[in-house]
XYZ file of C-alpha atoms in Angstrom:
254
model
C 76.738 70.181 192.248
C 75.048 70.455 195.791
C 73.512 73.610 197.263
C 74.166 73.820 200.772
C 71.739 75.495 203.287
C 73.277 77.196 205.686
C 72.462 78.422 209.527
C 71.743 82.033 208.091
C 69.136 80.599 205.457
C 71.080 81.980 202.789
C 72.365 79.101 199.956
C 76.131 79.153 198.948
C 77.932 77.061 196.675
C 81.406 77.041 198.404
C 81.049 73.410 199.278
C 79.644 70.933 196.687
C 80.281 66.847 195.786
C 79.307 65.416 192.531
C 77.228 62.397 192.107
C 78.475 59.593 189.996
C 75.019 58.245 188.540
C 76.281 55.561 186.247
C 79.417 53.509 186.497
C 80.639 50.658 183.973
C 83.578 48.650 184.880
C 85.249 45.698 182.049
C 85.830 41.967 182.994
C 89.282 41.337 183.787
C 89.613 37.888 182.512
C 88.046 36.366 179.153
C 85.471 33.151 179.402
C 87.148 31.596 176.600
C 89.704 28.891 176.677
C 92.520 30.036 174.867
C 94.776 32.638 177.163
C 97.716 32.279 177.971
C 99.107 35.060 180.019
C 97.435 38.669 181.476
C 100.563 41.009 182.233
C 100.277 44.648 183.272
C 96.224 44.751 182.081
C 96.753 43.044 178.633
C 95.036 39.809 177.986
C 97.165 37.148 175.505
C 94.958 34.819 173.937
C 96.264 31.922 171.164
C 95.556 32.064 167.874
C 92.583 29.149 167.025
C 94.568 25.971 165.243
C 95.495 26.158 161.863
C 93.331 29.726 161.894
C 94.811 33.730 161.809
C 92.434 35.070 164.331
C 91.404 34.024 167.900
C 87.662 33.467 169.274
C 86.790 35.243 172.020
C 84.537 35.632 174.344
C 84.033 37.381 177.970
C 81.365 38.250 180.658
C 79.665 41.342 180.341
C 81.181 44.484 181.919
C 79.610 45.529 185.687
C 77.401 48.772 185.678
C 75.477 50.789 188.096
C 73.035 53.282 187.561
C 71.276 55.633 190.207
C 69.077 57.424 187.497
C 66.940 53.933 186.214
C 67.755 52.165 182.740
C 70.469 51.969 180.841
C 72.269 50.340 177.646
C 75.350 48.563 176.946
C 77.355 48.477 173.538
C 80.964 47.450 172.718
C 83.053 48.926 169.971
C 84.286 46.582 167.257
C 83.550 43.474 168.498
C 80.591 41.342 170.445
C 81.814 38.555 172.868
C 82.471 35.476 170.622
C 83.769 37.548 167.543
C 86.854 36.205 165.465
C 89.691 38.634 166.689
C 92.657 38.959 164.111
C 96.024 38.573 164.784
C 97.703 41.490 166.854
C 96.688 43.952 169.356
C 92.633 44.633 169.367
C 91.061 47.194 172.390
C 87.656 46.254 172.888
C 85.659 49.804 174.505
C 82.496 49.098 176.499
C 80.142 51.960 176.647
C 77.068 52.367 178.287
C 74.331 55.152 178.009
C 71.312 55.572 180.516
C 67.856 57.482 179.808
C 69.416 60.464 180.134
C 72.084 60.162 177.723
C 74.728 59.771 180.619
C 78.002 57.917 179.285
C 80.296 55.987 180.870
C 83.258 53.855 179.121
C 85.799 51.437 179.929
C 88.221 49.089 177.564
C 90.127 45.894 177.453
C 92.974 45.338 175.867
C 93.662 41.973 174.017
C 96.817 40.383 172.175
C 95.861 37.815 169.943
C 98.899 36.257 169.533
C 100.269 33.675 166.463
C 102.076 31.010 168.346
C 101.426 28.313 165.569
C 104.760 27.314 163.906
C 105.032 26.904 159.917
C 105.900 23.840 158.373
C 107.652 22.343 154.955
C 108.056 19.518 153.253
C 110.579 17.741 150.563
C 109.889 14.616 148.606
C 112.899 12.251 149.431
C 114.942 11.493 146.210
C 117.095 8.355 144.784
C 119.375 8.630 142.117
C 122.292 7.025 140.206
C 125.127 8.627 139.077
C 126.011 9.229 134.966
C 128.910 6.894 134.499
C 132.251 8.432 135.660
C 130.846 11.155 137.584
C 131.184 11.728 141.771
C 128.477 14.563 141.642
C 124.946 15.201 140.761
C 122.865 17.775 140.019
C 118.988 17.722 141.681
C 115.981 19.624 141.181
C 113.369 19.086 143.737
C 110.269 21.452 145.301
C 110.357 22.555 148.865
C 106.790 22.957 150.116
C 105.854 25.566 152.754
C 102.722 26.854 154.667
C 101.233 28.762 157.565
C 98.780 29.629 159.311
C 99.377 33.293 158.807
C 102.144 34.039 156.728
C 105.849 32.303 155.829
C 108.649 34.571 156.185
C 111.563 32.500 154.891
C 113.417 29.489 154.507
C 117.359 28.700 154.771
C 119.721 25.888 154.776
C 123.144 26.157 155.869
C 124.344 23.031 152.799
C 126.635 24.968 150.535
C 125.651 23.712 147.373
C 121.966 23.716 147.153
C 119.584 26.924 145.809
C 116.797 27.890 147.172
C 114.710 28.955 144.138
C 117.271 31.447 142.873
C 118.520 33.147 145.977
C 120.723 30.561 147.607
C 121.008 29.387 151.032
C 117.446 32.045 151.683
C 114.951 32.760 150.281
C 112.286 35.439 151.396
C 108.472 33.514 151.004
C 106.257 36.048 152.507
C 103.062 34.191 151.558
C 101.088 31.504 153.332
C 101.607 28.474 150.882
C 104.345 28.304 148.075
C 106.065 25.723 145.883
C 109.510 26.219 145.987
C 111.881 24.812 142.521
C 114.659 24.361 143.653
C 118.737 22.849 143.030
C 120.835 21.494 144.765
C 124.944 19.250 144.433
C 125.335 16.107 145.880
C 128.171 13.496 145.920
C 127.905 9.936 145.841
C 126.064 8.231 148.730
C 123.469 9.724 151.132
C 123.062 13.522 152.096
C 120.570 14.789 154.496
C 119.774 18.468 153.875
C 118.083 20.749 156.692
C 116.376 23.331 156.321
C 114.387 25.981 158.865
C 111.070 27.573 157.762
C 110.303 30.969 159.742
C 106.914 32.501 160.069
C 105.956 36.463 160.306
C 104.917 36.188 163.880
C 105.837 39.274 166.476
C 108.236 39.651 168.470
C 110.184 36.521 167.469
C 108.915 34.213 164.771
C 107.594 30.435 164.958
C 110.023 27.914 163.567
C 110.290 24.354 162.608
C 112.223 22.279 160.772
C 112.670 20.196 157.918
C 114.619 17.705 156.277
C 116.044 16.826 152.368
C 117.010 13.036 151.798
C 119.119 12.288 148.882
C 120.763 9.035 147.728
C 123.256 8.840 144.796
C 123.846 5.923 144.033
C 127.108 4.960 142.305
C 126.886 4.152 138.563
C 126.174 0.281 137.598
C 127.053 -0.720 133.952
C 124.043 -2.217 131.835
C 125.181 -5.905 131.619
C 124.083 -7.358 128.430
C 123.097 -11.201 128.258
C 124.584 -13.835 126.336
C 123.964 -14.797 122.869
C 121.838 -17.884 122.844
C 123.806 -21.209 122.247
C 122.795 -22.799 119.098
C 122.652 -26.151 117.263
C 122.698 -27.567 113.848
C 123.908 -30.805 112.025
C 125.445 -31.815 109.036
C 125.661 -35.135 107.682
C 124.441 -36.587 111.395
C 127.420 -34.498 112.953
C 126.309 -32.137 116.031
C 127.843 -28.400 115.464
C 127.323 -26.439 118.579
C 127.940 -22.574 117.531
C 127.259 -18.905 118.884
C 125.915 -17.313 115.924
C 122.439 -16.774 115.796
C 120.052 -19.282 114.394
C 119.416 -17.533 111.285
C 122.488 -17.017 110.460
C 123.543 -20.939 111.166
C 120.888 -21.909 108.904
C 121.902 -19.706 106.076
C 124.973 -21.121 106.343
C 123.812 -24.740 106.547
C 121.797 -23.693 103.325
C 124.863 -22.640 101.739
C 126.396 -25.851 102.306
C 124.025 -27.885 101.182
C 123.236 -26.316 97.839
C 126.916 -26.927 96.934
């Protein structure tokens, strides 16, 4: 408050200004190279690859100061600190020598726009004799950076773990058992992998190749063509060697 002297030397109070001493104003743009978009104030900055958190930095906030030194801190985090996924306010306050405050904040959305991804082991299989169908059990592999929500297939006949055509992962890796129909010939079986991100998730894709193969009898080969003679004659015969020889033994002892 200002005391104001007026013409009849007397001091009143009935007109006064106050006297901002110390100011701080927050950077309105980060240094780092990973934002994507500032709308209404908040900053959106990309997750770091194949990471759940963002690295961040920014320029110190502007301050002035009428009544000599002064100090700056920041709640939470310091410039180049690992921000996790989702909404983080970073508050910048600074404190002169005599113990003045002033405060500002940004507001930052580290955002996970990093899609999940799975993977199947192609398979190739025959067929029992006389059947059209076959049943498969194969492992569906899944992983994130952050977190897996599900995974679903639109093929009829194939289980995801135990739960069907969905199945709920909520984890960041997993090995999936799972079972699945086919007929003869070659089936390609999609699948989409969803990941926890806000407000829509990451997708992606991926594929489960099967070939049945159509039942092939085991063809046995020939019995060996053998020879013996008797009395200088050639006999040409199928039975096996032994047994021609026992039989030539036979003959002979008579």
């Amino acid at each position: 408050m200002v005391w104001i002297c007026e013409q009849n030397k007397r001091y009143t109070s009935l007109q006064s200004a106050t006297i901002d001493a110390l100011t701080i104003t927050c950077p309105t743009n980060l240094t780092s190279n990973n934002v994507f978009k500032i709308e209404a104030g908040l900053i959106h900055v990309r997750n770091d690859v194949g990471k759940n958190f963002a690295t961040v930095t920014w320029d110190d906030p502007t301050v002035t100061n009428s009544n000599g030194e002064y100090n700056v801190m920041s709640s939470s985090y310091q410039s180049g600190d690992q921000l996790p996924i989702g909404l983080q306010i970073i508050t910048f306050t600074a404190v002169d020598s005599g113990n003045t405050t002033a405060t500002c904040d940004i507001s930052i959305e580290v955002s996970d726009v990093e899609a999940p991804n799975c993977s199947i082991a192609p398979v190739s299989i025959s067929a029992p004799d006389g059947e059209i169908n076959v049943t498969i059990n194969f492992v569906i592999t899944v992983r994130d950076n952050v977190l897996v929500s599900k995974i679903e297939t639109d093929h009829d006949d194939v289980y995801i773990s135990d739960s069907g055509k969905m199945h709920t992962v909520d984890s960041a890796f997993k090995e999936i058992n799972s079972t699945g129909t086919f007929a003869l010939g070659e089936t390609s079986v999609p699948f989409t992998v969803t990941d926890n991100a806000t407000p829509i998730g990451n997708q992606a894709s991926c594929a489960f190749n099967v070939a049945v193969n159509e039942f092939t009898p085991t063809t046995i080969p020939p019995i060996r063509e053998t020879t013996a003679f008797n009395h200088g004659n050639r006999i040409v015969d199928s039975l096996p060697v032994v047994t021609v020889l026992l039989c030539l033994y036979s003959f002979i002892t008579l």
